[in-house]
Amino acid sequence: MKAAVIHEYGDLDVVRVEEIEEPRPGPRQVVLKVLCAGLNHLDVWVRKGRPGAKLQASHVLGSDAVGIVMAAGKDVQSPKAGEQVIVNPALSCGCCEFCLRGEQSTCVSFGIMGLSRSGTFAEQVVVPAGNCHPKPAHLSEEEAGAFALSHVTAWRMLMTRCALRPGETVLIHGIGGGAALAALQLAKRIGAEVFVASSSDDKLARAEEMGADHTLNYGKENVTEWIRRETSGRGVDVAVDTVGAATWPLDFACVRKGGRVVLCGVTTGSKAESDLRALYWNQLTILGSTMGSAEDFRQMLRAVNANQLKPVLDKVYGLGQVRDAMARMETGRQFGKILLRMA
Ligand code: ZN
């Protein structure tokens, strides 16, 4: 079977589509025939690797997928062969302190498909049965293969970490990426008032169509001044940051006294400066968040089904075009999810 593989860290040219051995299910595992697999920024970070790190063996990229169950190993009650399922890529050791507390997103063994385990950019993938969930019936195969990681990330940020409430005000930087769009969608559904900043008028117009209450092109106007003006000097309750270095100093200036800043990504870099006086003087809360626990995933999926939520799709590529797909993600020009269709 074919898979998108890296043998070393580096630029796009290290990604190759190769024939690899078909996976076999071990105990409590199933093999999926992958239909569609969404891209995430995680795939770019994995490909680039940490400075100085060496890849031990060839590695299959990809964390999101929808697929059909082809085979099941021992001790699998569900899912059954032929069922369509989506994948929660955060694997659980089941026995560390964090897993026992139900916080698998911080499992000490931290097995993440596509990161430390073999990923989903393949014609077949082996997945623990407990990480498979029924495909939402209202979603197309493309939509189903591309929402899990972005939506669970947004869910954990807003619900579990920030405890967002109806009527609160939320600032989202850099609309267009999967997690930021999922945050916009969820925040609106919860009943929050959402401010969105981007450098693209086109993206802002689309964010308004999705329900954003206030939009700003930060290439034309200062974000802090805009937020202070629109909130009568108060600031927003929550700043959602998936951008990192470029927006971190703004977060501190844009939230109200006692406000929350939540960070789940650093697409513009991981080194940032901030005026720490704002942190203590305004009694701010800084929250880090990444992916989600098994319980976050179940809650997110119930919300997606109950509210018939759909991810925004940007562009669909074939497995053979995986480099083109990753190149588009790195331009930052996408609005919504980029994904691979396997067959
Ligand atoms: Zn664990």
Coordinates of C-alpha atoms and ligand atoms in Angstrom, one line a residue:
M1 CA 0.0 0.0 0.0
K2 CA 1.0 3.6 -0.5
A3 CA 1.8 6.1 2.2
A4 CA 3.3 9.6 2.6
V5 CA 6.6 8.9 4.4
I6 CA 9.6 10.9 5.6
H7 CA 13.0 9.2 6.2
E8 CA 14.7 12.4 7.5
Y9 CA 13.5 15.9 8.7
G10 CA 13.6 18.8 6.3
D11 CA 11.8 20.7 3.6
L12 CA 9.0 19.5 1.4
D13 CA 11.3 17.3 -0.7
V14 CA 11.8 14.9 2.2
V15 CA 8.2 13.8 1.8
R16 CA 7.8 10.8 -0.5
V17 CA 4.9 8.6 -1.5
E18 CA 6.2 5.0 -1.2
E19 CA 5.0 1.4 -1.0
I20 CA 5.1 0.2 2.5
E21 CA 3.9 -3.0 4.2
E22 CA 0.2 -3.3 4.9
P23 CA -0.5 -3.0 8.6
R24 CA -2.0 -5.9 10.7
P25 CA -4.2 -5.3 13.7
G26 CA -2.8 -6.3 17.1
P27 CA -5.0 -6.9 20.1
R28 CA -7.7 -4.2 20.6
Q29 CA -6.7 -2.6 17.3
V30 CA -8.4 -2.3 13.9
V31 CA -7.1 -1.6 10.4
L32 CA -8.9 1.1 8.5
K33 CA -9.0 1.7 4.7
V34 CA -8.4 5.4 4.8
L35 CA -10.9 7.4 2.7
C36 CA -9.8 11.0 3.5
A37 CA -7.1 12.5 5.8
G38 CA -6.9 16.2 6.8
L39 CA -3.7 18.2 7.1
N40 CA -2.8 20.0 10.3
H41 CA 0.1 22.3 11.2
L42 CA 1.3 19.4 13.3
D43 CA 2.3 17.6 10.0
V44 CA 4.6 20.5 9.0
W45 CA 6.3 20.6 12.5
V46 CA 6.8 16.8 12.4
R47 CA 8.3 17.0 8.9
K48 CA 10.7 19.8 9.9
G49 CA 11.6 18.1 13.2
R50 CA 13.3 19.6 16.2
P51 CA 16.7 21.2 15.6
G52 CA 19.4 18.6 15.8
A53 CA 16.9 15.7 16.2
K54 CA 17.4 12.5 14.2
L55 CA 14.6 10.4 12.8
Q56 CA 15.0 6.8 14.0
A57 CA 13.1 5.1 11.2
S58 CA 10.9 6.0 8.3
H59 CA 7.7 7.8 9.5
V60 CA 4.2 8.1 8.0
L61 CA 2.7 11.6 8.4
G62 CA -0.8 12.6 9.2
S63 CA -3.1 12.7 12.3
D64 CA -6.7 13.1 11.0
A65 CA -8.6 10.4 9.1
V66 CA -12.0 8.9 8.2
G67 CA -11.9 5.3 7.1
I68 CA -13.7 2.0 6.8
V69 CA -12.9 -0.8 9.2
M70 CA -11.3 -3.7 7.2
A71 CA -10.0 -6.0 9.9
A72 CA -10.1 -6.2 13.7
G73 CA -7.6 -7.8 16.1
K74 CA -8.3 -9.8 19.3
D75 CA -10.7 -8.4 21.9
V76 CA -12.4 -5.8 19.6
Q77 CA -16.2 -5.5 20.3
S78 CA -16.6 -2.4 18.2
P79 CA -16.2 -0.9 15.7
K80 CA -17.3 -3.7 13.3
A81 CA -15.9 -4.5 9.9
G82 CA -17.4 -2.2 7.3
E83 CA -18.2 0.6 9.7
Q84 CA -17.1 4.2 8.8
V85 CA -15.2 5.8 11.6
I86 CA -13.1 8.9 12.4
V87 CA -9.9 8.7 14.3
N88 CA -8.9 10.4 17.6
P89 CA -5.1 10.6 17.0
A90 CA -4.2 11.0 20.7
L91 CA -3.4 7.6 22.0
S92 CA -3.5 6.7 25.6
C93 CA -1.2 4.5 27.6
G94 CA -4.1 4.0 30.0
C95 CA -1.9 3.7 33.1
C96 CA 0.0 6.9 33.7
E97 CA -1.1 9.4 36.2
F98 CA -2.6 11.7 33.5
C99 CA -4.5 8.9 31.7
L100 CA -5.9 7.6 35.0
R101 CA -7.2 11.1 35.7
G102 CA -8.8 11.2 32.2
E103 CA -6.3 13.8 30.8
Q104 CA -4.9 11.8 28.0
S105 CA -3.9 15.0 26.1
T106 CA -1.0 15.1 28.6
C107 CA -0.3 11.4 28.7
V108 CA 3.4 10.9 29.7
S109 CA 3.9 8.4 26.8
F110 CA 2.2 11.0 24.6
G111 CA 1.6 8.7 21.6
I112 CA 0.1 10.8 18.9
M113 CA -0.6 9.3 15.5
G114 CA 1.5 11.1 12.9
L115 CA 3.8 12.5 15.6
S116 CA 5.3 9.6 17.7
R117 CA 3.3 6.9 16.0
S118 CA 2.6 5.9 12.4
G119 CA 0.2 8.4 10.8
T120 CA -2.9 8.5 8.6
F121 CA -1.5 9.7 5.2
A122 CA -1.7 6.1 3.9
E123 CA -4.1 3.8 2.1
Q124 CA -4.4 1.8 5.4
V125 CA -3.8 2.6 9.0
V126 CA -3.8 0.6 12.2
V127 CA -5.7 2.4 15.1
P128 CA -6.7 1.3 18.7
A129 CA -10.4 0.4 18.6
G130 CA -11.0 2.8 21.4
N131 CA -9.7 5.7 19.3
C132 CA -12.3 5.1 16.6
H133 CA -15.6 7.0 16.7
P134 CA -18.6 6.7 14.4
K135 CA -18.4 9.1 11.4
P136 CA -21.0 11.9 11.9
A137 CA -23.8 11.1 9.5
H138 CA -24.3 14.7 8.4
L139 CA -20.7 15.0 7.2
S140 CA -19.3 14.1 3.7
E141 CA -16.2 11.9 3.7
E142 CA -14.1 14.9 3.0
E143 CA -15.6 16.9 6.0
A144 CA -15.4 13.8 8.3
G145 CA -11.7 13.3 7.5
A146 CA -10.7 16.8 8.2
F147 CA -12.4 18.1 11.4
A148 CA -11.3 16.0 14.4
L149 CA -8.0 17.5 15.4
S150 CA -9.0 21.2 14.7
H151 CA -12.3 20.9 16.5
V152 CA -11.0 19.0 19.5
T153 CA -8.2 21.6 19.8
A154 CA -10.8 24.4 19.7
W155 CA -13.1 22.6 22.1
R156 CA -10.4 22.0 24.7
M157 CA -9.2 25.7 24.5
L158 CA -12.7 27.3 24.8
M159 CA -14.6 24.8 26.9
T160 CA -12.2 22.9 29.1
R161 CA -9.4 25.4 29.6
C162 CA -11.2 28.8 29.3
A163 CA -14.7 27.7 30.4
L164 CA -16.2 30.1 27.9
R165 CA -19.7 31.4 28.8
P166 CA -22.5 32.8 26.6
G167 CA -22.2 36.6 26.3
E168 CA -18.5 36.7 26.8
T169 CA -16.3 38.4 24.2
V170 CA -13.6 36.5 22.3
L171 CA -10.7 37.7 20.1
I172 CA -9.4 35.2 17.5
H173 CA -6.2 36.0 15.7
G174 CA -5.4 34.8 12.2
I175 CA -8.6 33.4 10.9
G176 CA -8.2 30.8 8.2
G177 CA -6.5 27.9 9.9
G178 CA -8.5 24.9 11.0
A179 CA -8.3 25.5 14.8
A180 CA -9.1 29.2 14.5
L181 CA -12.1 28.5 12.3
A182 CA -13.3 25.8 14.6
A183 CA -13.0 28.3 17.5
L184 CA -15.1 30.8 15.7
Q185 CA -17.7 28.2 14.9
L186 CA -17.9 26.9 18.5
A187 CA -17.7 30.3 20.2
K188 CA -20.6 31.6 18.1
R189 CA -22.6 28.4 18.9
I190 CA -22.0 28.9 22.6
G191 CA -23.4 32.5 22.3
A192 CA -20.1 34.5 22.6
E193 CA -19.5 37.8 20.8
V194 CA -16.5 37.2 18.5
F195 CA -13.8 39.5 17.2
V196 CA -11.7 38.3 14.3
A197 CA -8.4 39.8 13.0
S198 CA -6.7 38.9 9.8
S199 CA -4.5 40.5 7.1
S200 CA -6.9 39.4 4.3
D201 CA -10.2 41.2 3.5
D202 CA -11.4 38.1 1.7
K203 CA -10.9 35.9 4.8
L204 CA -12.6 38.5 7.0
A205 CA -15.6 38.6 4.7
R206 CA -15.9 34.8 4.9
A207 CA -15.5 34.9 8.7
E208 CA -18.4 37.4 8.8
E209 CA -20.5 34.9 6.8
M210 CA -19.7 32.4 9.5
G211 CA -21.0 34.7 12.2
A212 CA -18.0 36.8 13.3
D213 CA -19.5 39.9 15.0
H214 CA -16.5 42.3 14.5
T215 CA -13.7 42.0 11.9
L216 CA -10.4 43.9 11.5
N217 CA -7.7 43.9 8.8
Y218 CA -4.6 44.3 11.0
G219 CA -2.6 45.4 8.0
K220 CA -4.7 48.6 8.0
E221 CA -5.5 49.3 11.7
N222 CA -3.9 48.6 15.1
V223 CA -5.6 45.6 16.8
T224 CA -5.3 47.0 20.3
E225 CA -6.9 50.3 19.4
W226 CA -9.7 48.5 17.6
I227 CA -10.5 46.2 20.5
R228 CA -10.3 49.1 23.0
R229 CA -12.7 51.2 20.8
E230 CA -15.2 48.4 20.1
T231 CA -15.3 47.4 23.8
S232 CA -15.5 50.9 25.2
G233 CA -12.0 50.6 26.7
R234 CA -12.8 47.4 28.5
G235 CA -11.0 44.7 26.4
V236 CA -12.2 41.2 25.6
D237 CA -12.8 38.4 28.0
V238 CA -10.7 35.8 26.1
A239 CA -8.0 36.0 23.5
V240 CA -7.5 32.8 21.4
D241 CA -4.1 32.6 20.0
T242 CA -3.0 30.0 17.4
V243 CA -0.3 32.3 15.9
G244 CA 2.3 32.8 18.6
A245 CA 5.2 35.2 18.3
A246 CA 3.4 37.8 16.1
T247 CA 0.3 38.1 18.3
W248 CA 1.4 37.2 21.8
P249 CA 2.1 40.9 22.9
L250 CA -1.3 41.9 21.5
D251 CA -3.1 39.3 23.6
F252 CA -2.0 41.0 26.9
A253 CA -3.1 44.4 25.6
C254 CA -6.5 43.2 24.3
V255 CA -8.0 41.3 27.2
R256 CA -9.9 42.9 30.0
K257 CA -8.7 43.0 33.6
G258 CA -9.0 39.4 34.9
G259 CA -9.2 38.2 31.3
R260 CA -7.8 34.9 29.9
V261 CA -5.3 34.3 27.1
V262 CA -5.2 30.8 25.6
L263 CA -2.5 29.6 23.3
C264 CA -2.5 26.4 21.2
G265 CA -0.1 27.1 18.4
V266 CA 2.8 29.2 17.2
T267 CA 2.6 29.4 13.4
T268 CA 4.7 32.6 13.4
G269 CA 7.3 31.4 15.9
S270 CA 7.7 30.2 19.5
K271 CA 9.8 33.1 21.0
A272 CA 7.7 36.0 22.1
E273 CA 8.0 39.0 24.4
S274 CA 5.4 40.4 26.6
D275 CA 5.1 43.2 29.2
L276 CA 4.8 41.2 32.4
R277 CA 3.4 44.2 34.3
A278 CA 0.1 43.7 32.3
L279 CA 0.0 40.1 33.6
Y280 CA 0.0 40.9 37.3
W281 CA -1.5 44.4 37.2
N282 CA -4.5 43.2 35.2
Q283 CA -4.6 39.8 37.0
L284 CA -4.6 37.9 33.7
T285 CA -4.7 34.1 33.3
I286 CA -2.5 32.4 30.7
L287 CA -3.7 29.0 29.6
G288 CA -1.8 26.6 27.4
S289 CA -3.8 24.0 25.5
T290 CA -3.0 21.3 22.9
M291 CA -5.3 18.8 21.2
G292 CA -7.7 17.2 23.8
S293 CA -8.4 14.4 26.2
A294 CA -10.6 11.4 25.3
E295 CA -13.4 13.1 27.2
D296 CA -12.8 16.4 25.3
F297 CA -13.0 14.3 22.1
R298 CA -16.3 12.7 23.0
Q299 CA -17.9 16.0 24.1
M300 CA -16.7 17.7 20.9
L301 CA -18.2 15.0 18.8
R302 CA -21.5 15.2 20.6
A303 CA -21.6 19.0 20.0
V304 CA -20.7 18.5 16.3
N305 CA -23.5 16.0 15.9
A306 CA -26.1 17.8 18.0
N307 CA -25.4 21.1 16.2
Q308 CA -24.8 19.6 12.7
L309 CA -21.5 21.5 12.6
K310 CA -19.3 21.2 9.5
P311 CA -15.7 22.1 9.0
V312 CA -14.8 24.6 6.3
L313 CA -13.0 22.8 3.5
D314 CA -10.2 24.6 1.5
K315 CA -8.8 22.2 -1.0
V316 CA -8.7 18.5 -1.7
Y317 CA -5.6 16.7 -3.1
G318 CA -4.7 13.2 -4.0
L319 CA -2.1 11.3 -1.9
G320 CA 0.4 11.7 -4.7
Q321 CA 0.0 15.5 -4.4
V322 CA 0.9 15.5 -0.7
R323 CA 3.8 17.9 -1.2
D324 CA 1.4 20.4 -3.0
A325 CA -1.0 20.1 -0.1
M326 CA 1.7 20.7 2.5
A327 CA 3.1 23.6 0.4
R328 CA -0.4 25.3 0.5
M329 CA -0.6 24.9 4.2
E330 CA 2.7 26.6 4.6
T331 CA 1.7 29.6 2.5
G332 CA -1.0 30.4 5.1
R333 CA -3.4 31.3 2.3
Q334 CA -5.9 28.6 3.0
F335 CA -9.3 29.2 4.5
G336 CA -10.3 26.0 6.1
K337 CA -9.1 22.5 6.0
I338 CA -6.7 21.1 3.3
L339 CA -7.0 17.4 2.9
L340 CA -6.0 14.3 1.0
R341 CA -8.4 11.8 -0.6
M342 CA -6.8 8.4 -0.8
A343 CA -8.6 6.8 -3.7
Ligands
ZN1 ZN -0.8 7.8 29.7

